[in-house]
Amino acid sequence: MRMVSPSNDTSAISILRLALDDVSTDHRFFVRQSMSACQVAGYILALVQQGERDLDLLKASAFKKFSGAQPVPLSSSDSFPTATSDTGRRSEMMQ
């Protein structure tokens, strides 16, 4: 598997920042005792380094990982929930 360095990729940095912001301000983050901000950051960073850029997938995978369930698959061909209008605006900002 090819590792991607987010330090030289502005889109990776933007996605990482958005994912961390969204996860850390989500109510599920505050009610779960099983995850810390550092754990979430490390997990999301690892996914970004593997090349993942889907914001919804990064967030869902982090919550599933720390809720004890299996992380969502990292294949773009799998079906995912429909993006919200908020997600659409974010992806427009990043283009």
Coordinates of C-alpha atoms in Angstrom, one line a residue:
M1 CA 0.0 0.0 0.0
R2 CA 1.3 3.4 -1.0
M3 CA 1.6 5.9 1.9
V4 CA 0.9 9.5 1.1
S5 CA 2.6 12.3 3.0
P6 CA -0.1 14.9 3.9
S7 CA 2.6 17.4 4.7
N8 CA 3.1 18.2 1.0
D9 CA -0.6 17.8 -0.1
T10 CA -2.8 20.8 0.7
S11 CA -6.0 18.9 0.0
A12 CA -5.0 16.2 2.5
I13 CA -4.3 18.8 5.1
S14 CA -7.7 20.5 4.5
I15 CA -9.5 17.1 4.6
L16 CA -7.6 16.2 7.8
R17 CA -8.5 19.5 9.5
L18 CA -12.2 19.3 8.5
A19 CA -12.5 15.7 9.7
L20 CA -10.8 16.4 13.0
D21 CA -13.0 19.5 13.5
D22 CA -16.2 17.7 12.7
V23 CA -15.4 14.7 14.8
S24 CA -14.2 16.7 17.8
T25 CA -17.3 18.9 17.8
D26 CA -19.8 16.1 17.3
H27 CA -21.9 15.1 20.3
R28 CA -20.8 11.5 19.9
F29 CA -17.3 12.5 20.7
F30 CA -18.3 13.9 24.0
V31 CA -20.5 11.0 25.1
R32 CA -18.0 8.3 24.4
Q33 CA -15.4 7.5 27.0
S34 CA -13.5 5.2 24.6
M35 CA -11.7 7.8 22.5
S36 CA -9.5 10.8 23.0
A37 CA -8.8 13.7 20.6
C38 CA -5.2 12.3 20.1
Q39 CA -6.5 8.8 19.3
V40 CA -9.0 10.2 16.8
A41 CA -6.3 12.5 15.2
G42 CA -3.9 9.6 14.9
Y43 CA -6.5 7.3 13.4
I44 CA -7.7 9.9 10.8
L45 CA -4.1 10.8 10.0
A46 CA -3.3 7.2 9.2
L47 CA -6.3 7.0 6.9
V48 CA -5.2 10.2 5.1
Q49 CA -1.7 8.9 4.8
Q50 CA -3.2 5.8 3.1
G51 CA -4.8 8.2 0.5
E52 CA -8.3 8.4 1.8
R53 CA -9.9 11.8 1.0
D54 CA -13.6 11.2 1.5
L55 CA -14.6 13.4 4.5
D56 CA -17.8 11.5 5.4
L57 CA -15.9 8.2 5.2
L58 CA -13.1 9.5 7.5
K59 CA -15.6 10.7 10.1
A60 CA -17.7 7.5 9.9
S61 CA -14.7 5.3 10.1
A62 CA -13.4 7.1 13.2
F63 CA -16.7 6.9 15.1
K64 CA -17.0 3.2 14.2
K65 CA -13.5 2.5 15.2
F66 CA -13.9 4.0 18.6
S67 CA -17.4 2.7 19.3
G68 CA -16.0 -0.9 19.2
A69 CA -17.5 -1.7 15.7
Q70 CA -15.4 -2.5 12.7
P71 CA -14.3 0.6 10.7
V72 CA -16.2 1.2 7.5
P73 CA -14.5 -0.2 4.4
L74 CA -12.1 2.2 2.6
S75 CA -13.3 1.3 -0.9
S76 CA -14.9 4.1 -2.9
S77 CA -17.1 1.5 -4.6
D78 CA -19.0 0.7 -1.4
S79 CA -22.2 2.6 -0.8
F80 CA -22.2 5.4 1.7
P81 CA -24.8 7.7 3.1
T82 CA -25.9 10.6 0.9
A83 CA -23.8 13.7 1.4
T84 CA -25.5 16.6 3.2
S85 CA -25.7 20.1 1.8
D86 CA -23.1 21.1 4.4
T87 CA -20.7 18.4 3.0
G88 CA -21.3 19.8 -0.5
R89 CA -20.3 23.3 0.5
R90 CA -17.1 22.0 2.1
S91 CA -16.1 20.1 -1.0
E92 CA -16.7 23.2 -3.1
M93 CA -14.4 25.2 -0.8
M94 CA -11.7 22.6 -1.3
Q95 CA -11.7 22.6 -5.1

